Amino acid sequence: MQLVTRKRSEIEQQLAGIEKLTRDLDDAIVLLELGAAEDDQAVIAEAEGQVPSLETRVRSAELARMLAGPVDHANAIVSIHPGTGGTDAKDWAQMLLRMYLRWCERRGYKTEMLDFQEGDEAGIDGASFSVQGDHAFGYLRSENGVHRLVRISPFDGNARRQTAFAAVEVTPDIEDEIDIQVKDDEVEITTMRAGGKGGQNVNKVETAVRLKHLPSGIVIVCRAERSQHQNRRLAMKMLKAKLYEQETLKREEQAAAQAASKTQIAWGNQIRSYVLQPYRLVKDLRTGHQNGNVDAVLDGDITPFIEEYLLAAAGGNLKKGGVAEEADA
């Protein structure tokens, strides 16, 4: 029930926001047409002054539409693991940890460290933290994958350029309890005589219950009890148990599919490259979005990368990262 209430509240807020945006767009158009008709430059300038704000709001509304996945609303759990690159990879993993914590801080998200394993020489062997905030998983799911760093290694006595890799894994932080709700219009119930031994009502009164769950096709027949009411209650209990088992299996399959999709934390599997030497550039290999201000990105300025990913994913325009896309990175 809480989930239904929350979903309804979100939809109502989105509708209200879209209606207000539509009114403001119409008002700006009317104002511009009025200024043009009367050749009033002040009015025209006022209408044009509203454009940047309206463009920002339209983009925000478009992004909100992208965050409509079944668990996009959820909090997130972020795990970071170093890959190939030795000590540089462990240091890189810690740099990514700081980058994401800074991003969360800027957005007003609450974070809690769940696991932290310090590296032997530098950096970390791994870390996990939870993120609580509006659509935290919806935004951070864009960061799933291998991240590549190219720089002059501070751990190399000869100051050679080194490449290091680290993997970021983002999962939704959802309640473990599976809430099974069966609507009346989803169930087809028929009654029949029980048959067999069991008392004077048997074969005379329709005490047995046959219950069919229309969405799943599950059929439950219960004739163990002496009354139709008891059999109906028991059949519904058995149906919910079957649906619970079905949902549990579905989640296990999803988890297995996610585990199977994990790639080696090494060259050829990266989704984003952070190059500090011989030039400075951060480039997302799935969207082509890039930023030459590497320091700002490593300080948590990753929202443009996240938004570009969401827009590209919604439009089916994502590229596959890896070696083929690294020619200019």
mmCIF file of C-alpha atoms in Angstrom:
data_model
loop_
_atom_site.group_PDB
_atom_site.id
_atom_site.type_symbol
_atom_site.label_atom_id
_atom_site.label_comp_id
_atom_site.label_asym_id
_atom_site.label_seq_id
_atom_site.Cartn_x
_atom_site.Cartn_y
_atom_site.Cartn_z
ATOM 1 C CA MET A 1 0.000 0.000 0.000
ATOM 2 C CA GLN A 2 2.872 2.367 0.820
ATOM 3 C CA LEU A 3 4.390 1.690 -2.601
ATOM 4 C CA VAL A 4 1.090 2.491 -4.342
ATOM 5 C CA THR A 5 0.712 5.708 -2.318
ATOM 6 C CA ARG A 6 4.259 6.795 -3.095
ATOM 7 C CA LYS A 7 3.860 6.054 -6.801
ATOM 8 C CA ARG A 8 0.612 8.003 -6.902
ATOM 9 C CA SER A 9 2.233 10.964 -5.147
ATOM 10 C CA GLU A 10 5.154 10.938 -7.609
ATOM 11 C CA ILE A 11 2.817 10.842 -10.615
ATOM 12 C CA GLU A 12 0.708 13.681 -9.223
ATOM 13 C CA GLN A 13 3.834 15.790 -8.654
ATOM 14 C CA GLN A 14 5.073 15.097 -12.180
ATOM 15 C CA LEU A 15 1.704 16.020 -13.700
ATOM 16 C CA ALA A 16 1.555 19.225 -11.676
ATOM 17 C CA GLY A 17 5.072 20.130 -12.781
ATOM 18 C CA ILE A 18 4.309 19.454 -16.457
ATOM 19 C CA GLU A 19 1.073 21.482 -16.309
ATOM 20 C CA LYS A 20 2.885 24.460 -14.756
ATOM 21 C CA LEU A 21 5.707 24.209 -17.294
ATOM 22 C CA THR A 22 3.179 24.129 -20.141
ATOM 23 C CA ARG A 23 1.425 27.235 -18.784
ATOM 24 C CA ASP A 24 4.722 29.096 -18.407
ATOM 25 C CA LEU A 25 5.755 28.160 -21.957
ATOM 26 C CA ASP A 26 2.416 29.375 -23.313
ATOM 27 C CA ASP A 27 2.737 32.632 -21.347
ATOM 28 C CA ALA A 28 6.236 33.224 -22.733
ATOM 29 C CA ILE A 29 5.022 32.620 -26.305
ATOM 30 C CA VAL A 30 2.092 35.025 -25.829
ATOM 31 C CA LEU A 31 4.432 37.628 -24.339
ATOM 32 C CA LEU A 32 6.853 37.300 -27.254
ATOM 33 C CA GLU A 33 4.055 37.553 -29.834
ATOM 34 C CA LEU A 34 2.655 40.594 -28.055
ATOM 35 C CA GLY A 35 6.049 42.307 -28.033
ATOM 36 C CA ALA A 36 6.628 41.499 -31.701
ATOM 37 C CA ALA A 37 3.156 42.758 -32.703
ATOM 38 C CA GLU A 38 3.715 46.088 -30.937
ATOM 39 C CA ASP A 39 7.443 46.239 -31.740
ATOM 40 C CA ASP A 40 8.127 46.610 -28.025
ATOM 41 C CA GLN A 41 11.776 45.684 -27.510
ATOM 42 C CA ALA A 42 11.451 45.674 -23.716
ATOM 43 C CA VAL A 43 8.678 43.077 -23.836
ATOM 44 C CA ILE A 44 10.617 41.005 -26.385
ATOM 45 C CA ALA A 45 13.703 41.134 -24.151
ATOM 46 C CA GLU A 46 11.594 40.043 -21.169
ATOM 47 C CA ALA A 47 10.273 37.032 -23.105
ATOM 48 C CA GLU A 48 13.756 36.101 -24.328
ATOM 49 C CA GLY A 49 15.043 36.372 -20.767
ATOM 50 C CA GLN A 50 12.748 33.524 -19.746
ATOM 51 C CA VAL A 51 14.205 31.119 -22.329
ATOM 52 C CA PRO A 52 17.257 29.827 -20.350
ATOM 53 C CA SER A 53 15.132 29.006 -17.319
ATOM 54 C CA LEU A 54 12.482 27.324 -19.458
ATOM 55 C CA GLU A 55 15.113 25.281 -21.298
ATOM 56 C CA THR A 56 16.514 24.080 -17.961
ATOM 57 C CA ARG A 57 13.044 23.101 -16.750
ATOM 58 C CA VAL A 58 12.246 21.275 -19.995
ATOM 59 C CA ARG A 59 15.484 19.299 -19.699
ATOM 60 C CA SER A 60 14.689 18.466 -16.066
ATOM 61 C CA ALA A 61 11.230 17.239 -17.079
ATOM 62 C CA GLU A 62 12.783 15.130 -19.829
ATOM 63 C CA LEU A 63 15.259 13.597 -17.362
ATOM 64 C CA ALA A 64 12.447 12.875 -14.895
ATOM 65 C CA ARG A 65 10.775 10.866 -17.648
ATOM 66 C CA MET A 66 13.972 8.849 -18.035
ATOM 67 C CA LEU A 67 13.903 7.925 -14.337
ATOM 68 C CA ALA A 68 10.713 5.891 -14.600
ATOM 69 C CA GLY A 69 12.246 2.428 -14.172
ATOM 70 C CA PRO A 70 10.768 0.049 -11.589
ATOM 71 C CA VAL A 71 13.568 0.724 -9.073
ATOM 72 C CA ASP A 72 14.907 4.092 -10.276
ATOM 73 C CA HIS A 73 13.235 5.718 -7.250
ATOM 74 C CA ALA A 74 15.234 3.565 -4.817
ATOM 75 C CA ASN A 75 18.276 4.390 -2.750
ATOM 76 C CA ALA A 76 21.529 2.913 -4.007
ATOM 77 C CA ILE A 77 24.463 0.827 -2.849
ATOM 78 C CA VAL A 78 27.750 1.670 -4.566
ATOM 79 C CA SER A 79 30.731 -0.705 -4.513
ATOM 80 C CA ILE A 80 34.170 0.113 -5.909
ATOM 81 C CA HIS A 81 36.903 -2.444 -6.610
ATOM 82 C CA PRO A 82 40.406 -1.936 -8.046
ATOM 83 C CA GLY A 83 41.334 -3.901 -11.160
ATOM 84 C CA THR A 84 44.552 -4.266 -13.119
ATOM 85 C CA GLY A 85 47.214 -1.672 -12.361
ATOM 86 C CA GLY A 86 48.585 -2.710 -8.968
ATOM 87 C CA THR A 87 48.973 0.099 -6.448
ATOM 88 C CA ASP A 88 47.838 2.648 -9.050
ATOM 89 C CA ALA A 89 44.532 0.785 -9.388
ATOM 90 C CA LYS A 90 44.001 0.827 -5.620
ATOM 91 C CA ASP A 91 44.752 4.540 -5.524
ATOM 92 C CA TRP A 92 42.395 5.055 -8.492
ATOM 93 C CA ALA A 93 39.626 3.207 -6.650
ATOM 94 C CA GLN A 94 40.013 5.610 -3.729
ATOM 95 C CA MET A 95 39.921 8.603 -6.092
ATOM 96 C CA LEU A 96 36.635 7.302 -7.519
ATOM 97 C CA LEU A 97 35.271 6.831 -4.009
ATOM 98 C CA ARG A 98 36.018 10.461 -3.217
ATOM 99 C CA MET A 99 34.494 11.589 -6.544
ATOM 100 C CA TYR A 100 31.180 9.864 -5.836
ATOM 101 C CA LEU A 101 31.028 11.008 -2.225
ATOM 102 C CA ARG A 102 31.589 14.594 -3.391
ATOM 103 C CA TRP A 103 28.827 14.224 -6.000
ATOM 104 C CA CYS A 104 26.429 12.901 -3.361
ATOM 105 C CA GLU A 105 27.341 15.764 -1.032
ATOM 106 C CA ARG A 106 26.596 18.328 -3.752
ATOM 107 C CA ARG A 107 23.175 16.809 -4.420
ATOM 108 C CA GLY A 108 22.289 16.680 -0.750
ATOM 109 C CA TYR A 109 22.275 12.868 -0.688
ATOM 110 C CA LYS A 110 23.018 11.100 2.572
ATOM 111 C CA THR A 111 25.797 8.504 2.453
ATOM 112 C CA GLU A 112 26.869 5.788 4.861
ATOM 113 C CA MET A 113 30.046 3.738 4.556
ATOM 114 C CA LEU A 114 29.210 0.023 4.623
ATOM 115 C CA ASP A 115 32.638 -1.453 3.945
ATOM 116 C CA PHE A 116 36.134 -0.019 3.616
ATOM 117 C CA GLN A 117 39.296 -2.045 3.042
ATOM 118 C CA GLU A 118 42.483 -0.016 3.041
ATOM 119 C CA GLY A 119 45.209 -0.988 0.591
ATOM 120 C CA ASP A 120 48.613 -2.245 1.716
ATOM 121 C CA GLU A 121 50.672 0.602 0.243
ATOM 122 C CA ALA A 122 48.065 3.139 -0.859
ATOM 123 C CA GLY A 123 44.450 3.465 -1.905
ATOM 124 C CA ILE A 124 41.819 0.860 -1.121
ATOM 125 C CA ASP A 125 41.235 -2.834 -1.785
ATOM 126 C CA GLY A 126 37.507 -2.099 -1.955
ATOM 127 C CA ALA A 127 34.720 0.021 -0.536
ATOM 128 C CA SER A 128 30.923 0.062 -0.416
ATOM 129 C CA PHE A 129 28.549 2.786 0.687
ATOM 130 C CA SER A 130 24.825 3.443 0.658
ATOM 131 C CA VAL A 131 23.242 6.515 -0.916
ATOM 132 C CA GLN A 132 19.913 7.858 0.291
ATOM 133 C CA GLY A 133 18.129 10.459 -1.805
ATOM 134 C CA ASP A 134 15.566 11.092 -4.510
ATOM 135 C CA HIS A 135 16.125 8.669 -7.420
ATOM 136 C CA ALA A 136 19.636 7.873 -6.187
ATOM 137 C CA PHE A 137 19.753 4.536 -8.023
ATOM 138 C CA GLY A 138 18.175 6.005 -11.154
ATOM 139 C CA TYR A 139 21.032 8.458 -11.498
ATOM 140 C CA LEU A 140 23.918 6.325 -10.262
ATOM 141 C CA ARG A 141 23.097 3.265 -12.392
ATOM 142 C CA SER A 142 24.791 5.144 -15.234
ATOM 143 C CA GLU A 143 28.123 4.653 -13.398
ATOM 144 C CA ASN A 144 28.035 0.839 -13.538
ATOM 145 C CA GLY A 145 31.141 -0.430 -15.269
ATOM 146 C CA VAL A 146 34.913 -0.184 -15.581
ATOM 147 C CA HIS A 147 36.614 3.226 -15.256
ATOM 148 C CA ARG A 148 40.094 3.815 -16.712
ATOM 149 C CA LEU A 149 42.767 6.236 -15.494
ATOM 150 C CA VAL A 150 45.863 7.303 -17.448
ATOM 151 C CA ARG A 151 48.495 9.388 -15.643
ATOM 152 C CA ILE A 152 52.129 9.660 -14.579
ATOM 153 C CA SER A 153 52.252 7.205 -11.694
ATOM 154 C CA PRO A 154 53.223 8.736 -8.338
ATOM 155 C CA PHE A 155 54.344 5.223 -7.312
ATOM 156 C CA ASP A 156 56.799 4.776 -10.198
ATOM 157 C CA GLY A 157 60.325 5.926 -9.443
ATOM 158 C CA ASN A 158 60.934 6.532 -13.151
ATOM 159 C CA ALA A 159 57.794 8.716 -13.459
ATOM 160 C CA ARG A 160 56.355 6.621 -16.255
ATOM 161 C CA ARG A 161 52.839 6.863 -17.573
ATOM 162 C CA GLN A 162 50.600 4.150 -16.167
ATOM 163 C CA THR A 163 47.062 2.915 -16.870
ATOM 164 C CA ALA A 164 44.871 1.725 -14.026
ATOM 165 C CA PHE A 165 41.357 0.330 -13.867
ATOM 166 C CA ALA A 166 38.612 0.170 -11.243
ATOM 167 C CA ALA A 167 35.066 -1.191 -11.352
ATOM 168 C CA VAL A 168 31.971 0.543 -10.031
ATOM 169 C CA GLU A 169 28.927 -1.548 -9.195
ATOM 170 C CA VAL A 170 25.612 0.124 -8.365
ATOM 171 C CA THR A 171 22.614 -1.820 -7.060
ATOM 172 C CA PRO A 172 19.213 -0.638 -5.822
ATOM 173 C CA ASP A 173 18.764 -0.591 -2.060
ATOM 174 C CA ILE A 174 15.285 -2.085 -1.779
ATOM 175 C CA GLU A 175 13.434 -3.787 1.036
ATOM 176 C CA ASP A 176 14.083 -7.521 1.335
ATOM 177 C CA GLU A 177 10.461 -8.257 2.145
ATOM 178 C CA ILE A 178 8.376 -9.183 -0.889
ATOM 179 C CA ASP A 179 4.894 -7.722 -0.518
ATOM 180 C CA ILE A 180 2.449 -9.993 -2.346
ATOM 181 C CA GLN A 181 -0.900 -8.371 -3.088
ATOM 182 C CA VAL A 182 -3.652 -10.219 -4.954
ATOM 183 C CA LYS A 183 -6.474 -8.080 -6.388
ATOM 184 C CA ASP A 184 -10.003 -9.449 -6.514
ATOM 185 C CA ASP A 185 -10.289 -8.937 -10.272
ATOM 186 C CA GLU A 186 -7.111 -11.003 -10.818
ATOM 187 C CA VAL A 187 -8.627 -14.145 -9.299
ATOM 188 C CA GLU A 188 -11.211 -16.483 -10.778
ATOM 189 C CA ILE A 189 -12.892 -18.597 -8.085
ATOM 190 C CA THR A 190 -15.130 -21.596 -8.678
ATOM 191 C CA THR A 191 -16.603 -23.979 -6.137
ATOM 192 C CA MET A 192 -17.348 -27.686 -6.401
ATOM 193 C CA ARG A 193 -18.266 -30.667 -4.306
ATOM 194 C CA ALA A 194 -15.343 -32.061 -2.400
ATOM 195 C CA GLY A 195 -15.856 -35.795 -2.993
ATOM 196 C CA GLY A 196 -14.421 -38.634 -0.955
ATOM 197 C CA LYS A 197 -14.781 -39.416 2.731
ATOM 198 C CA GLY A 198 -15.165 -36.753 5.331
ATOM 199 C CA GLY A 199 -18.617 -36.171 6.792
ATOM 200 C CA GLN A 200 -22.219 -35.486 5.948
ATOM 201 C CA ASN A 201 -21.532 -32.250 4.030
ATOM 202 C CA VAL A 202 -19.203 -33.968 1.572
ATOM 203 C CA ASN A 203 -20.748 -34.475 -1.899
ATOM 204 C CA LYS A 204 -23.810 -32.448 -0.818
ATOM 205 C CA VAL A 205 -22.411 -28.913 -0.361
ATOM 206 C CA GLU A 206 -19.866 -27.219 -2.662
ATOM 207 C CA THR A 207 -17.090 -26.819 -0.093
ATOM 208 C CA ALA A 208 -14.105 -27.335 -2.396
ATOM 209 C CA VAL A 209 -12.544 -24.236 -3.970
ATOM 210 C CA ARG A 210 -10.684 -23.892 -7.278
ATOM 211 C CA LEU A 211 -8.772 -20.639 -7.525
ATOM 212 C CA LYS A 212 -7.072 -19.406 -10.708
ATOM 213 C CA HIS A 213 -4.705 -16.409 -10.693
ATOM 214 C CA LEU A 214 -5.254 -14.850 -14.125
ATOM 215 C CA PRO A 215 -1.961 -12.895 -14.549
ATOM 216 C CA SER A 216 0.263 -15.880 -13.726
ATOM 217 C CA GLY A 217 -1.996 -18.783 -14.681
ATOM 218 C CA ILE A 218 -1.431 -20.469 -11.311
ATOM 219 C CA VAL A 219 -4.294 -22.786 -10.309
ATOM 220 C CA ILE A 220 -4.935 -23.833 -6.706
ATOM 221 C CA VAL A 221 -7.509 -26.435 -5.698
ATOM 222 C CA CYS A 222 -8.314 -26.824 -2.014
ATOM 223 C CA ARG A 223 -10.772 -29.334 -0.605
ATOM 224 C CA ALA A 224 -9.134 -30.276 2.701
ATOM 225 C CA GLU A 225 -11.376 -28.244 5.001
ATOM 226 C CA ARG A 226 -15.063 -28.866 5.742
ATOM 227 C CA SER A 227 -16.261 -25.362 4.849
ATOM 228 C CA GLN A 228 -15.978 -23.322 1.681
ATOM 229 C CA HIS A 229 -14.770 -20.302 3.659
ATOM 230 C CA GLN A 230 -11.882 -22.256 5.173
ATOM 231 C CA ASN A 231 -10.902 -23.735 1.813
ATOM 232 C CA ARG A 232 -11.014 -20.309 0.182
ATOM 233 C CA ARG A 233 -8.764 -18.856 2.871
ATOM 234 C CA LEU A 234 -6.323 -21.755 2.584
ATOM 235 C CA ALA A 235 -6.308 -21.560 -1.234
ATOM 236 C CA MET A 236 -5.485 -17.841 -1.089
ATOM 237 C CA LYS A 237 -2.668 -18.545 1.351
ATOM 238 C CA MET A 238 -1.279 -21.199 -0.992
ATOM 239 C CA LEU A 239 -1.537 -18.807 -3.958
ATOM 240 C CA LYS A 240 0.404 -16.092 -2.156
ATOM 241 C CA ALA A 241 3.077 -18.638 -1.265
ATOM 242 C CA LYS A 242 3.335 -19.652 -4.937
ATOM 243 C CA LEU A 243 3.560 -16.008 -6.043
ATOM 244 C CA TYR A 244 6.200 -15.337 -3.381
ATOM 245 C CA GLU A 245 8.242 -18.273 -4.663
ATOM 246 C CA GLN A 246 7.832 -17.017 -8.242
ATOM 247 C CA GLU A 247 8.978 -13.507 -7.328
ATOM 248 C CA THR A 248 11.942 -14.839 -5.349
ATOM 249 C CA LEU A 249 13.038 -16.949 -8.339
ATOM 250 C CA LYS A 250 12.667 -13.926 -10.631
ATOM 251 C CA ARG A 251 14.925 -11.840 -8.399
ATOM 252 C CA GLU A 252 17.502 -14.609 -8.191
ATOM 253 C CA GLU A 253 17.556 -14.844 -11.998
ATOM 254 C CA GLN A 254 17.988 -11.074 -12.260
ATOM 255 C CA ALA A 255 20.867 -11.188 -9.784
ATOM 256 C CA ALA A 256 22.469 -14.057 -11.722
ATOM 257 C CA ALA A 257 22.102 -12.149 -14.995
ATOM 258 C CA GLN A 258 23.718 -9.085 -13.443
ATOM 259 C CA ALA A 259 26.609 -11.185 -12.130
ATOM 260 C CA ALA A 260 27.077 -12.800 -15.544
ATOM 261 C CA SER A 261 27.196 -9.381 -17.199
ATOM 262 C CA LYS A 262 30.160 -8.263 -15.105
ATOM 263 C CA THR A 263 33.294 -7.900 -17.163
ATOM 264 C CA GLN A 264 36.959 -8.143 -16.339
ATOM 265 C CA ILE A 265 38.248 -4.971 -14.697
ATOM 266 C CA ALA A 266 40.823 -4.345 -17.385
ATOM 267 C CA TRP A 267 41.596 -2.935 -20.834
ATOM 268 C CA GLY A 268 38.832 -3.230 -23.415
ATOM 269 C CA ASN A 269 35.915 -3.079 -20.990
ATOM 270 C CA GLN A 270 36.009 0.524 -19.823
ATOM 271 C CA ILE A 271 32.964 2.804 -20.034
ATOM 272 C CA ARG A 272 34.822 6.028 -19.266
ATOM 273 C CA SER A 273 38.417 7.192 -19.530
ATOM 274 C CA TYR A 274 40.081 9.800 -17.315
ATOM 275 C CA VAL A 275 43.277 10.925 -19.017
ATOM 276 C CA LEU A 276 45.687 13.150 -17.068
ATOM 277 C CA GLN A 277 48.745 12.593 -19.283
ATOM 278 C CA PRO A 278 49.793 13.391 -22.067
ATOM 279 C CA TYR A 279 46.645 15.558 -22.273
ATOM 280 C CA ARG A 280 43.741 16.151 -19.894
ATOM 281 C CA LEU A 281 40.308 14.815 -20.810
ATOM 282 C CA VAL A 282 37.480 12.771 -19.343
ATOM 283 C CA LYS A 283 35.479 10.959 -22.020
ATOM 284 C CA ASP A 284 32.464 8.680 -21.712
ATOM 285 C CA LEU A 285 32.846 6.029 -24.387
ATOM 286 C CA ARG A 286 29.119 5.190 -24.426
ATOM 287 C CA THR A 287 27.805 8.687 -25.142
ATOM 288 C CA GLY A 288 30.825 10.561 -26.485
ATOM 289 C CA HIS A 289 30.371 13.255 -23.816
ATOM 290 C CA GLN A 290 33.673 14.718 -22.660
ATOM 291 C CA ASN A 291 35.106 17.377 -20.365
ATOM 292 C CA GLY A 292 38.622 18.789 -20.347
ATOM 293 C CA ASN A 293 38.343 20.006 -16.750
ATOM 294 C CA VAL A 294 39.519 16.752 -15.187
ATOM 295 C CA ASP A 295 39.982 18.245 -11.722
ATOM 296 C CA ALA A 296 36.350 19.373 -11.596
ATOM 297 C CA VAL A 297 35.147 15.924 -12.669
ATOM 298 C CA LEU A 298 37.257 14.169 -10.045
ATOM 299 C CA ASP A 299 35.847 16.611 -7.507
ATOM 300 C CA GLY A 300 32.343 15.310 -8.200
ATOM 301 C CA ASP A 301 31.182 17.270 -11.244
ATOM 302 C CA ILE A 302 29.752 14.216 -13.027
ATOM 303 C CA THR A 303 26.104 15.274 -13.429
ATOM 304 C CA PRO A 304 26.531 16.134 -17.154
ATOM 305 C CA PHE A 305 27.928 12.625 -17.783
ATOM 306 C CA ILE A 306 25.003 11.051 -15.921
ATOM 307 C CA GLU A 307 22.391 13.127 -17.755
ATOM 308 C CA GLU A 308 23.925 12.414 -21.164
ATOM 309 C CA TYR A 309 23.864 8.700 -20.381
ATOM 310 C CA LEU A 310 20.184 8.784 -19.378
ATOM 311 C CA LEU A 311 19.195 10.703 -22.510
ATOM 312 C CA ALA A 312 21.263 8.460 -24.799
ATOM 313 C CA ALA A 313 19.931 5.286 -23.153
ATOM 314 C CA ALA A 314 16.342 6.447 -23.559
ATOM 315 C CA GLY A 315 16.962 7.196 -27.228
ATOM 316 C CA GLY A 316 18.790 3.926 -27.866
ATOM 317 C CA ASN A 317 21.955 5.832 -28.789
ATOM 318 C CA LEU A 318 24.442 4.237 -26.403
ATOM 319 C CA LYS A 319 27.723 2.998 -27.801
ATOM 320 C CA LYS A 320 29.639 0.055 -26.425
ATOM 321 C CA GLY A 321 32.775 1.130 -24.580
ATOM 322 C CA GLY A 322 36.126 -0.585 -24.982
ATOM 323 C CA VAL A 323 39.165 -0.654 -27.197
ATOM 324 C CA ALA A 324 37.365 0.343 -30.393
ATOM 325 C CA GLU A 325 36.279 3.619 -28.890
ATOM 326 C CA GLU A 326 39.693 4.462 -27.407
ATOM 327 C CA ALA A 327 41.402 5.716 -30.532
ATOM 328 C CA ASP A 328 41.145 9.358 -29.490
ATOM 329 C CA ALA A 329 41.150 8.875 -25.723
#
